[in-house]
Coordinates of C-alpha atoms and ligand atoms in Angstrom, one line a residue:
X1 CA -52.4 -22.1 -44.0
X2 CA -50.3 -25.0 -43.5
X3 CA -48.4 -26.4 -46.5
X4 CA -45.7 -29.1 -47.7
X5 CA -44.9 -31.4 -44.8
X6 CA -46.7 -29.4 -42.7
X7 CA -44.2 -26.2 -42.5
X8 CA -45.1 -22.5 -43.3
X9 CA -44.0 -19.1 -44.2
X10 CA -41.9 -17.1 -41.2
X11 CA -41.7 -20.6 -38.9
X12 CA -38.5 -20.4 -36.7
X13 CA -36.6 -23.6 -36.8
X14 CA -33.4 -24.9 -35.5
X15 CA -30.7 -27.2 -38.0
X16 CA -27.8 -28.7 -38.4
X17 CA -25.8 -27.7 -41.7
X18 CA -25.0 -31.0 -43.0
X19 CA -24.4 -30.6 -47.0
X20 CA -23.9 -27.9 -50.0
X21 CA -25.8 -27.2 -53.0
X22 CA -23.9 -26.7 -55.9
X23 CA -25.2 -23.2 -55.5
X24 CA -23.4 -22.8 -52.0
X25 CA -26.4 -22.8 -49.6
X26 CA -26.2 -24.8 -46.9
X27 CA -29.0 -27.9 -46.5
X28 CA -30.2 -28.5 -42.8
X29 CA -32.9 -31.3 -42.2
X30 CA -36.0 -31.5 -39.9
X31 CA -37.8 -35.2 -40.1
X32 CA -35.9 -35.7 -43.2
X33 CA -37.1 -32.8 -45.2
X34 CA -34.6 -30.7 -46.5
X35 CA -34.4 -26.8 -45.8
X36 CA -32.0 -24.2 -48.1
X37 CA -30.0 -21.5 -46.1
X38 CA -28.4 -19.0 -48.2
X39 CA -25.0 -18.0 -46.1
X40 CA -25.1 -20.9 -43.7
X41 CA -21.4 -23.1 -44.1
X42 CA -21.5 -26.3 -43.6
X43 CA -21.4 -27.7 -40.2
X44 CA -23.2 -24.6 -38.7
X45 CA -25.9 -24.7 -35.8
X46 CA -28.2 -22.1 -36.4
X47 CA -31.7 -20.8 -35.9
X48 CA -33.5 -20.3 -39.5
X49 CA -36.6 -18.5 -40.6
X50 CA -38.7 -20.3 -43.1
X51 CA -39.4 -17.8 -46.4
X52 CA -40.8 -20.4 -49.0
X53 CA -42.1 -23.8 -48.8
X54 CA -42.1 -26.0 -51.8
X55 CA -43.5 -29.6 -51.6
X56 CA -40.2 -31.8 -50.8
X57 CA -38.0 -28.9 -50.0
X58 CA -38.0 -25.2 -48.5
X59 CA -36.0 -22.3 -48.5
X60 CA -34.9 -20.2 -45.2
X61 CA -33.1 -17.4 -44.2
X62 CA -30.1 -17.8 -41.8
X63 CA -31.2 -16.1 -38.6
X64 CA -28.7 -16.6 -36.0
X65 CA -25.2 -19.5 -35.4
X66 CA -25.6 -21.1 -32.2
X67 CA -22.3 -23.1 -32.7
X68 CA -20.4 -22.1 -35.4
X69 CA -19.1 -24.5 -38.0
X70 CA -15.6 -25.4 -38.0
X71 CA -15.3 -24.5 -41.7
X72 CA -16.6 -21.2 -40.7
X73 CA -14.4 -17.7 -41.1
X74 CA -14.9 -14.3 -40.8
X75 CA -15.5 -13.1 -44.0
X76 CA -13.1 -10.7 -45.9
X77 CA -15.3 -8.5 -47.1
X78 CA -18.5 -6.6 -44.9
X79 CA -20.9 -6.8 -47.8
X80 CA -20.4 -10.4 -48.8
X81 CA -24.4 -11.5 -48.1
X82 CA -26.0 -8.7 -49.9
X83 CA -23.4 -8.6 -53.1
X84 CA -23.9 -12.4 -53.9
X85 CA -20.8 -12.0 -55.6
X86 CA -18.7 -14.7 -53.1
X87 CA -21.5 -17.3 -52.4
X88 CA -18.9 -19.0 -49.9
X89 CA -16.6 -16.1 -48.7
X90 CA -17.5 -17.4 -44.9
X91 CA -16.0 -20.9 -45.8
X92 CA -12.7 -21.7 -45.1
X93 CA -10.5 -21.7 -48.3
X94 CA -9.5 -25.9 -47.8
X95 CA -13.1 -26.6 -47.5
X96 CA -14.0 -24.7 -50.8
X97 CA -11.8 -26.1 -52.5
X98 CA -13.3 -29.6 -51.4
X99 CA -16.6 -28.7 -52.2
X100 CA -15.6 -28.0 -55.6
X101 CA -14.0 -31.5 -56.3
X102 CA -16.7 -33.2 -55.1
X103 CA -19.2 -30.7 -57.0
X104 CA -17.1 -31.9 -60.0
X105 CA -17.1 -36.1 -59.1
X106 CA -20.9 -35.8 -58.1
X107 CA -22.3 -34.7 -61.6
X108 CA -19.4 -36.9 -63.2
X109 CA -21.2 -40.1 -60.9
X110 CA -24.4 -38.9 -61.4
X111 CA -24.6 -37.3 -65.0
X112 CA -21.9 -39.4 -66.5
X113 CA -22.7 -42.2 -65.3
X114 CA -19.2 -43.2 -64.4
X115 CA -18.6 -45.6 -61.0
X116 CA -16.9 -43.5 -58.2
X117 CA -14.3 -46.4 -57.8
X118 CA -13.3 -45.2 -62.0
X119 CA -14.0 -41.6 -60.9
X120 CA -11.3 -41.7 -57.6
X121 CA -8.9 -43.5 -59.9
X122 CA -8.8 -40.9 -62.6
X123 CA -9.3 -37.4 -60.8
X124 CA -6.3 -35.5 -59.5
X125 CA -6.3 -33.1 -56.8
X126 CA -7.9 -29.5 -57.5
X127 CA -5.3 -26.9 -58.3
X128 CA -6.1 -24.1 -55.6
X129 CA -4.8 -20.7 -55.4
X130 CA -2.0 -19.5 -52.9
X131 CA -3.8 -16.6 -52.4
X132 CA -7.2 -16.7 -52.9
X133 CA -8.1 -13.0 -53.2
X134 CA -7.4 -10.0 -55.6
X135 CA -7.1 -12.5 -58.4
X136 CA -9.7 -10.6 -60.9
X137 CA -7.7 -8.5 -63.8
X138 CA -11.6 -7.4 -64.6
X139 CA -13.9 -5.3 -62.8
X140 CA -16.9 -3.3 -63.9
X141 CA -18.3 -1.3 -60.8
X142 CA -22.3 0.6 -61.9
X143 CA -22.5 4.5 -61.0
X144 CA -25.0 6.4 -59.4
X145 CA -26.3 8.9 -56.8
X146 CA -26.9 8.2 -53.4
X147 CA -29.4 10.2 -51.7
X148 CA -27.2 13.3 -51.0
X149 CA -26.8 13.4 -54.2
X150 CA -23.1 12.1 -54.6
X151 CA -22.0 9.8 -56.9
X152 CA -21.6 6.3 -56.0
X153 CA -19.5 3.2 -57.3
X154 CA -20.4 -0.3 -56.0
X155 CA -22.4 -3.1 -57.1
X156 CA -26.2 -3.6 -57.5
X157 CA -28.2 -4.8 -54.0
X158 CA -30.0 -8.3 -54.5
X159 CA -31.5 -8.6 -57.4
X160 CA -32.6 -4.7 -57.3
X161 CA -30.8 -1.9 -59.5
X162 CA -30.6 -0.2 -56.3
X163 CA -26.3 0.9 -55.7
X164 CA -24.8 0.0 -52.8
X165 CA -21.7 1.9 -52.2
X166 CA -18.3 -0.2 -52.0
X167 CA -15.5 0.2 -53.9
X168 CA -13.5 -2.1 -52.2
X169 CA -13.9 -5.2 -53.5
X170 CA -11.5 -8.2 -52.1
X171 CA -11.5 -9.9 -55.5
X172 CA -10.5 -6.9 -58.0
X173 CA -7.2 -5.9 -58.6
X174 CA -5.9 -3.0 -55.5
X175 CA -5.7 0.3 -57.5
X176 CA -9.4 -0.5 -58.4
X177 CA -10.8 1.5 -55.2
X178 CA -8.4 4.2 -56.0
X179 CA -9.5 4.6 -59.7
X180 CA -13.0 5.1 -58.6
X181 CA -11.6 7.4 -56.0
X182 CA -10.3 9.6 -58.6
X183 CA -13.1 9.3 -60.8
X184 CA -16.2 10.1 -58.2
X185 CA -14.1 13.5 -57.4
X186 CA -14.1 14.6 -60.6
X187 CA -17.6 13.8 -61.1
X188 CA -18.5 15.8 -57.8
X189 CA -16.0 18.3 -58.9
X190 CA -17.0 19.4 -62.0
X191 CA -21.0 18.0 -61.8
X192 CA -21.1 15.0 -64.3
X193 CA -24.3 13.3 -64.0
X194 CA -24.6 9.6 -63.2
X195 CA -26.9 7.5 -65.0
X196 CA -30.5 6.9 -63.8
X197 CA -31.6 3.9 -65.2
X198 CA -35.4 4.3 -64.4
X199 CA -35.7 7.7 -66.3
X200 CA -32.4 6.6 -68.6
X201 CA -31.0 10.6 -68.1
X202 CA -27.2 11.1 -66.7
X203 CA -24.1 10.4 -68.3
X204 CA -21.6 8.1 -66.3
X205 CA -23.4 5.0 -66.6
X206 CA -20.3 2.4 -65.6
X207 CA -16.5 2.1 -65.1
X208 CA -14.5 -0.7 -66.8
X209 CA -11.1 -1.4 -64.7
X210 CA -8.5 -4.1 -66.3
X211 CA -5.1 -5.0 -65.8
X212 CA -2.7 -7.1 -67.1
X213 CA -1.4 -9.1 -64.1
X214 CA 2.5 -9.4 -65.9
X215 CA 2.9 -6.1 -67.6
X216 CA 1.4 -3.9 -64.3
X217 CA -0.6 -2.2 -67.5
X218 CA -4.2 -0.6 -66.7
X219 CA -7.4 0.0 -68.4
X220 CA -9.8 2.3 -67.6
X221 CA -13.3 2.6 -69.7
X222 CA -15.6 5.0 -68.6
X223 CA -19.5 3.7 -70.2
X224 CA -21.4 6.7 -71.2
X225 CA -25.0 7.9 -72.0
X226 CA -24.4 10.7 -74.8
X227 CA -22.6 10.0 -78.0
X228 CA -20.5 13.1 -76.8
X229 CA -18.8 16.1 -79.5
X230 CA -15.8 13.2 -80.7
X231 CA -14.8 13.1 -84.2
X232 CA -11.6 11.5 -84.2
X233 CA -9.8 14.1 -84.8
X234 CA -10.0 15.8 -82.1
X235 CA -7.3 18.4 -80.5
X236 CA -4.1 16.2 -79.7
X237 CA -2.5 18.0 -77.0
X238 CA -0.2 16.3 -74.5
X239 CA -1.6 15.6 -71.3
X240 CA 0.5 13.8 -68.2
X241 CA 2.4 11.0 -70.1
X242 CA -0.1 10.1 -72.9
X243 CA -1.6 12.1 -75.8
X244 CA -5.3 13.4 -75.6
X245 CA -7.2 12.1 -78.5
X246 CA -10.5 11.8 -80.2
X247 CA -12.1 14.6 -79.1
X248 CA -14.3 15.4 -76.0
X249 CA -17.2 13.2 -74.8
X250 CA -16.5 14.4 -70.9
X251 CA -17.1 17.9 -69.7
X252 CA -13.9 18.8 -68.6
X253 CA -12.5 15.5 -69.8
X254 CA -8.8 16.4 -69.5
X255 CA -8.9 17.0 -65.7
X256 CA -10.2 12.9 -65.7
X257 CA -7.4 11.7 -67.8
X258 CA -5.1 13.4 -66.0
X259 CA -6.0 12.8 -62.8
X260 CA -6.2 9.0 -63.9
X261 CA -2.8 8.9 -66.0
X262 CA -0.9 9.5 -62.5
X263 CA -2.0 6.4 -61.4
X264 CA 1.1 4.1 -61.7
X265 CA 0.5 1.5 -64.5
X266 CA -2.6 3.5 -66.2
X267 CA -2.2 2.5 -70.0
X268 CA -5.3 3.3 -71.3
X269 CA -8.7 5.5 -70.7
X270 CA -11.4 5.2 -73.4
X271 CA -14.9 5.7 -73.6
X272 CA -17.9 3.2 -74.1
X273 CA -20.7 5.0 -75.7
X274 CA -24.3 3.1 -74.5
X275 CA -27.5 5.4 -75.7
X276 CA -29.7 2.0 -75.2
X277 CA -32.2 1.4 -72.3
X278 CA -30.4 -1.7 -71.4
X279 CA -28.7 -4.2 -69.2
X280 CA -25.8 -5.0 -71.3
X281 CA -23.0 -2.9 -69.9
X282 CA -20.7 -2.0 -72.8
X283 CA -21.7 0.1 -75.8
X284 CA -20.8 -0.9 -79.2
X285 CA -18.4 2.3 -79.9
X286 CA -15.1 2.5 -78.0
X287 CA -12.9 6.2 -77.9
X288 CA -9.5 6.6 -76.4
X289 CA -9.9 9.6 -74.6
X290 CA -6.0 8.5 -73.3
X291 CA -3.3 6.8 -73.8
X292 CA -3.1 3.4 -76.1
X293 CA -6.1 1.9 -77.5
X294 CA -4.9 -1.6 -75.6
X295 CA -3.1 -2.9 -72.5
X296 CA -1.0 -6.2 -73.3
X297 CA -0.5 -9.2 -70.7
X298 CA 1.4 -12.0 -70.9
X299 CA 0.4 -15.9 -70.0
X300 CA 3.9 -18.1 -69.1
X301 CA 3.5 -22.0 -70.2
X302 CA 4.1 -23.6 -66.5
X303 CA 5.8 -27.3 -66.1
X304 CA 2.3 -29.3 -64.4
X305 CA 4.9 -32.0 -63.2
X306 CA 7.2 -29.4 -61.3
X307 CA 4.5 -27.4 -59.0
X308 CA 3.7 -25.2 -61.9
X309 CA 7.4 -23.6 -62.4
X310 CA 8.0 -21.2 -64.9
X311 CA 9.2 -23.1 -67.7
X312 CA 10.3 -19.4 -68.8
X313 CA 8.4 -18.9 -72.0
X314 CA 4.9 -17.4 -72.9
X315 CA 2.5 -15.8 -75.4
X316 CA 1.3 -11.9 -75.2
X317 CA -2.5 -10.7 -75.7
X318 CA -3.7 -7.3 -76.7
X319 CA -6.6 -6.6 -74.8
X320 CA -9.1 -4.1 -75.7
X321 CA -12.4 -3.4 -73.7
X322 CA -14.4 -5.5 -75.9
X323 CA -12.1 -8.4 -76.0
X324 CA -12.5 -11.6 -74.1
X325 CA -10.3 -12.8 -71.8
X326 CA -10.0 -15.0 -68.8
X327 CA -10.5 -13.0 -65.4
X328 CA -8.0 -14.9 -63.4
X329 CA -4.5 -15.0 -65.2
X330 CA -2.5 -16.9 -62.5
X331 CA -5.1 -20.2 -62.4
X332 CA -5.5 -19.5 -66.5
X333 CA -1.9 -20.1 -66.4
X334 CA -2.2 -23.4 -64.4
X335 CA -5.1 -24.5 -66.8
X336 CA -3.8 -23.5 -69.8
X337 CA -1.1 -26.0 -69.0
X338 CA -2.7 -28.6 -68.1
X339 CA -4.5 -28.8 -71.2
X340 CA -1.1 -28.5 -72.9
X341 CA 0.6 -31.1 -71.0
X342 CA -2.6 -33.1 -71.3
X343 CA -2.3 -32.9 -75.4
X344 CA 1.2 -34.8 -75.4
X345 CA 2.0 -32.9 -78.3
X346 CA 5.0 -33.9 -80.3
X347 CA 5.5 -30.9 -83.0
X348 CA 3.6 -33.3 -85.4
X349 CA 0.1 -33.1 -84.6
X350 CA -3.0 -31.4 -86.2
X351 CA -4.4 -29.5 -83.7
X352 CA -8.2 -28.6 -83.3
X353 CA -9.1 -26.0 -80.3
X354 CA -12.7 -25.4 -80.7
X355 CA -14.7 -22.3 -78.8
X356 CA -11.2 -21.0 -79.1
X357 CA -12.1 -16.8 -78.3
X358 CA -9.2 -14.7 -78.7
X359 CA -6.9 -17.9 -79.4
X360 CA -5.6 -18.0 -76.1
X361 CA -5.4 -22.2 -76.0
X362 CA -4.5 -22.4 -79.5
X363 CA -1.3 -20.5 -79.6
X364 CA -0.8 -22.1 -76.4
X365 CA -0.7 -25.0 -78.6
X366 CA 0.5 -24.0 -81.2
X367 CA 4.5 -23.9 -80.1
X368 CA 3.9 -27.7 -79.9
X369 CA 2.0 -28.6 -82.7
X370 CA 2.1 -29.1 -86.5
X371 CA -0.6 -26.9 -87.4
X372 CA -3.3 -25.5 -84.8
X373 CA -7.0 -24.7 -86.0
X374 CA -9.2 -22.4 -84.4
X375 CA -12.8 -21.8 -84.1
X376 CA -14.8 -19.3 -82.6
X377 CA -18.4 -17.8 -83.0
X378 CA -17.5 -13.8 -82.2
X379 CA -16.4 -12.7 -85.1
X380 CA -14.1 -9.6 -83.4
X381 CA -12.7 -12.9 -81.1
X382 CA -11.0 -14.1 -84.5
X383 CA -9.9 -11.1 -85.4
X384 CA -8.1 -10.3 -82.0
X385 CA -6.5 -14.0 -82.3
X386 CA -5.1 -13.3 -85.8
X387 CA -3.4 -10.5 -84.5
X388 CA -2.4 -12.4 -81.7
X389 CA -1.3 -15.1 -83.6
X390 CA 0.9 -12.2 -85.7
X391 CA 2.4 -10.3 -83.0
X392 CA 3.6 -13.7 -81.3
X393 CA 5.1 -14.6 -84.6
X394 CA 2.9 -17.5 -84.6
X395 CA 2.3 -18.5 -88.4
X396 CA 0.6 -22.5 -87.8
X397 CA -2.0 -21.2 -86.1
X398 CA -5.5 -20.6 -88.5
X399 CA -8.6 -19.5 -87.4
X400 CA -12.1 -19.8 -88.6
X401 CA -15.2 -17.7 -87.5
X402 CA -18.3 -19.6 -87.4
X403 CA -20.7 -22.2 -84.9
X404 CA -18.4 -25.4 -84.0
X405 CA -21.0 -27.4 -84.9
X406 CA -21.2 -26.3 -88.3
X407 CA -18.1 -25.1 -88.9
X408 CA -16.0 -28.5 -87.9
X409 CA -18.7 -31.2 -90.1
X410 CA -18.1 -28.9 -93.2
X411 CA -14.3 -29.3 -92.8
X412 CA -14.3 -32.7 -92.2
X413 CA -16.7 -34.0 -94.9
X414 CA -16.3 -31.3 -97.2
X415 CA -12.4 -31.0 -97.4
X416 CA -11.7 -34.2 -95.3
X417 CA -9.2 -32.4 -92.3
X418 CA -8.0 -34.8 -90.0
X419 CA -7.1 -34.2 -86.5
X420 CA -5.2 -35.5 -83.9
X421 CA -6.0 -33.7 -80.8
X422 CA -9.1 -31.8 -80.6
X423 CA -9.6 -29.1 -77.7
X424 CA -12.8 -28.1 -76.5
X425 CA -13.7 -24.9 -74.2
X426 CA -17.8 -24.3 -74.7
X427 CA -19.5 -22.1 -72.5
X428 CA -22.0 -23.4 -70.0
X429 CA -24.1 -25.3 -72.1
X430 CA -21.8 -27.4 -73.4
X431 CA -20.9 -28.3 -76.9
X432 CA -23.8 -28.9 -79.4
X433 CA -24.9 -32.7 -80.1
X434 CA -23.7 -32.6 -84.0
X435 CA -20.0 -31.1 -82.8
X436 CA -19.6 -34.2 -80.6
X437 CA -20.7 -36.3 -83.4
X438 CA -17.8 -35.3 -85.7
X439 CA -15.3 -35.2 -82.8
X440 CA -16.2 -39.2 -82.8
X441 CA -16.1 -39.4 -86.6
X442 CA -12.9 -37.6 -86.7
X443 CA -11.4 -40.1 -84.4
X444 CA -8.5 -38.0 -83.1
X445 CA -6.2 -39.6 -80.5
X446 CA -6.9 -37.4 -77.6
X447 CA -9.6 -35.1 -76.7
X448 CA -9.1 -32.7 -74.4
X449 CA -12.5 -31.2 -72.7
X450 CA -12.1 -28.0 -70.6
X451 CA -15.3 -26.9 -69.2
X452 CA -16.7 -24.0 -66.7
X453 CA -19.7 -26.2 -65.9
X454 CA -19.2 -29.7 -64.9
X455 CA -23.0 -31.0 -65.2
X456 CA -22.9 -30.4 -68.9
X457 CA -18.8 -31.8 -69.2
X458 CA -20.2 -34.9 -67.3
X459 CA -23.2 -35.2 -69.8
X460 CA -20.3 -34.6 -73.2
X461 CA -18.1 -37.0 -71.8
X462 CA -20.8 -39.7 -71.7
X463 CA -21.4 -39.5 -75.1
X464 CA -18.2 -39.5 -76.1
X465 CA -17.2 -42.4 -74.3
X466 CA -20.7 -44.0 -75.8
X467 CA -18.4 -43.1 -78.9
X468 CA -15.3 -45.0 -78.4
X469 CA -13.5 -42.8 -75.7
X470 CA -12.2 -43.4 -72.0
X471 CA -11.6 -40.6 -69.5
X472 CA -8.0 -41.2 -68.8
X473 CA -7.3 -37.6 -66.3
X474 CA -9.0 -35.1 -65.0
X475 CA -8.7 -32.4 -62.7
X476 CA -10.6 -29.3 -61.4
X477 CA -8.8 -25.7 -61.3
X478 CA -10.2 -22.9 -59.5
X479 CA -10.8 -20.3 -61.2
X480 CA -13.1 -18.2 -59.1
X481 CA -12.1 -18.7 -55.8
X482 CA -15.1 -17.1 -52.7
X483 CA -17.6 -18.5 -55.4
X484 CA -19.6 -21.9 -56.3
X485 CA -17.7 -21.9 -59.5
X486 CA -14.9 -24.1 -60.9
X487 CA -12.9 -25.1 -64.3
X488 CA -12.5 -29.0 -65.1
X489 CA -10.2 -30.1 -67.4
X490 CA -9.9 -33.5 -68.8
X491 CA -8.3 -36.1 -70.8
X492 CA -9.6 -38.5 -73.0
X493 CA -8.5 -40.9 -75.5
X494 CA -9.2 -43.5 -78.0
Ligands
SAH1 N1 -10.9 -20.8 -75.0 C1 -11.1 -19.4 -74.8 C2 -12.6 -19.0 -74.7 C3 -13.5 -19.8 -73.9 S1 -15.1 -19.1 -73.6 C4 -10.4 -18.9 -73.6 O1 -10.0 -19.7 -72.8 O2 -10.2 -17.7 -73.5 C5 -16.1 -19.9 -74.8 C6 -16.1 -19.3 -76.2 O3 -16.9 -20.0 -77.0 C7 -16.5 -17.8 -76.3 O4 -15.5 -17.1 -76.9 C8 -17.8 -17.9 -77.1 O5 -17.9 -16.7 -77.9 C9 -17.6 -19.1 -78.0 N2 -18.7 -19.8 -78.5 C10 -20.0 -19.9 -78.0 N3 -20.8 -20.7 -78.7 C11 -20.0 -21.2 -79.7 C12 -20.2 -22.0 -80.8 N4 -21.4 -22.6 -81.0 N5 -19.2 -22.3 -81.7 C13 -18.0 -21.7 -81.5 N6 -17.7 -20.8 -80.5 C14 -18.7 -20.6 -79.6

């Protein structure tokens, strides 16, 4: 049965790659009407297979490159297409990085409403990486049987909860492959179950992997499917270089954290517990099984006007399995510091860094500032900034648990706060209508907006400049190099 425009399921077709989505498939046309090809890069030849029609638009499958794209590279990693973890991993790294800028001006044109001759004037070049691979400090790998019956790390196939085995991944840190290494032995070894989702039996149900880029320190968490024979006080013998603690949740537990504490730079091995028929990963309950209950890292303030040099000072975080933290500390630096040198602050100013997490921004901020207020919805995220803020003998820095939306109006009318800077970081959705609304009334100097989704920062920045404002910088960073995403940050003032 013939559909939209006259094309159908499983027709073979032959484009031209001649744009993006802001998804990363390539867009060929035939006639004018637009076709979606997962994988293709732009500036391909290929052959594609039609899989769904729509009325103004299909989507096909990318069945063969007559003449390659110019754009086009061999890709890193052999299971790019079927992760869907690197969207572009087959585009060269220059031409990523362009298709993020313009991902960035597009929404700003089209969402903000701002001309392209005021966008070209005010956006700076992207901030790229040097090298655009192992940047992750984070990396949580699912655990199961294959059908020999060994256990498996790797990631989940499509949008199945099928495993396919790779432990290699090109983004994570390098001793990743050999933690999992370690760990999938001792599981054959000594016959620990992995979980089986469909029946919810087995015990290893995921591995958490962290590390603090600066200190070399790594975490290992192990997520697990039985609440296990801990009390806390467990025996505390000495094993490798740590102390064993908490009592046992593994079967044979020590040979693990042994095995694991030769790994140079292993800090910490702790157990998840998750009983729950569930996709969230992490369990509530966290054991140290080895070693500290935390890794630390360490971001450096970097001099924006000097190629980011090493202006030789920074701020430590204690991360714990539960905590937030950015995934990519050398961009986070860069960003960090542009939204510090965008602030101009003097040592005078009242500071506002809204969606603030573990305070990460705000004590960024708060070396330059008069006093620096915080505000964050996870209540554990406060906590873990507090003690930030202490151990970084940081003592103008407050923060405040609660929705930014609510929390900022109540401050403001109720206790009249000023401020004179106000930092934003929302998630994807963007901040809340009545948070904008007393940014305006507030009427600090400079806003700065940093945002992980520039289709909602374009809609913001429109109403603030309805407000009063003017974009005055802005500039992407990327964060998440091999994917669609990318960090904005920009500057506004009165
Ligand atoms: N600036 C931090 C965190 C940014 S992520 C950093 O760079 O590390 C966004 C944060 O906003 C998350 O920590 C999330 O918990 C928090 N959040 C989400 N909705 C919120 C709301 N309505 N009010 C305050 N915080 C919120």
């Amino acid at each position: 049965m013939k559909q939209s425009a006259g094309y159908e399921k499983n027709q073979v077709l032959t484009v031209e790659i001649i744009d993006i989505t802001s998804e990363g498939e390539g867009i060929g046309k035939v006639d004018g009407f637009p076709f979606f090809v997962k994988d293709a890069v732009i500036g391909d030849q290929a052959q594609i297979r039609v899989t769904r029609v729509k009325k103004n638009y299909a989507y096909a499958r990318l069945e063969k490159v007559y003449v390659p794209s110019p754009f086009r590279v061999d890709a890193k990693c052999m299971f790019h297409k079927q992760c869907g973890g690197c969207q572009i991993q087959a585009m060269d790294y220059g031409r990523q990085l362009e298709f993020k800028e313009r991902k960035v001006r597009n929404n700003l044109i089209r969402i903000g409403g701002f001309s392209p001759e005021y966008i070209d004037q005010i956006m700076e070049p992207i901030v790229g990486m040097e090298e655009p691979f192992y940047y992750r400090n984070k990396a949580q790998y699912p655990i199961g049987m294959n059908k020999e019956g060994n256990p498996v790390a790797g990631f989940y196939a499509g949008r199945t909860h099928d495993i396919i085995a790779n432990t290699d991944c090109c983004l994570g840190a390098a001793e990743n492959k050999e933690i999992l290494r370690v760990i999938l032995s001792y599981m054959k070894d000594y016959h620990v179950s992995a979980y089986d989702e469909t029946r919810g039996e087995g015990l290893i149900r995921h591995v958490l992997i962290r590390k603090g880029f600066t200190s070399g320190e790594i975490m290992v968490c192990l997520v697990i499917n039985d609440k296990g024979h801990g009390d806390g006080k467990g025996a505390r013998r000495g094993v490798g270089k740590g102390v064993a603690k908490g009592g046992a949740y593994l079967p044979s537990q020590e040979k693990l954290t042994q095995a694991l504490a030769m790994i140079q730079g292993m800090t910490s091995v702790s157990v998840s517990i998750n009983t729950d028929q569930t996709n969230v990963i992490m369990g509530k309950e966290i054991h140290t099984i080895w070693g500290k209950d935390v890794i630390r890292d360490t971001i450096h303030v970097r001099d924006v006007e000097n190629d980011f040099a090493d202006f030789g000072r920074g701020i430590t975080f204690a991360i714990s399995p539960l905590s937030f933290y950015q995934v990519n500390p050398v961009q986070t630096e860069k960003l960090y510091s542009l939204a510090l040198s965008y602030a101009g602050l003097t040592g005078k100013e009242t500071v506002w860094d809204l969606y603030c997490g573990i305070g990460t921004i705000s004590l960024f901020l708060a070396e330059d500032a008069r006093q620096v207020y915080g505000v964050e919805i996870v209540s554990q995220a406060v906590e873990d900034a507090r003690e930030n803020a202490a151990s970084n003998r940081i003592r103008n820095a407050q923060f405040l648990v609660g929705k930014a939306e609510e929390v900022l109006p109540e401050k403001f009318e109720k206790e009249g706060i000023a401020a004179d800077v106000i930092v934003v970081d929302p998630p994807r959705k963007g901040c809340d209508g009545a948070c904008l609304e007393t940014m305006i009334k507030m009427a600090p100097d400079r806003i700065i907006y940093v945002s992980c989704d520039s289709a909602t920062l374009a809609r913001d920045l429109r109403v603030l400049c309805d407000g009063g404002y003017e974009v005055k910088r802005c500039r992407a960073v990327d964060m998440f190099p091999m994917t669609v995403h990318v960090e904005t940050v920009c500057l506004m003032s009165r």
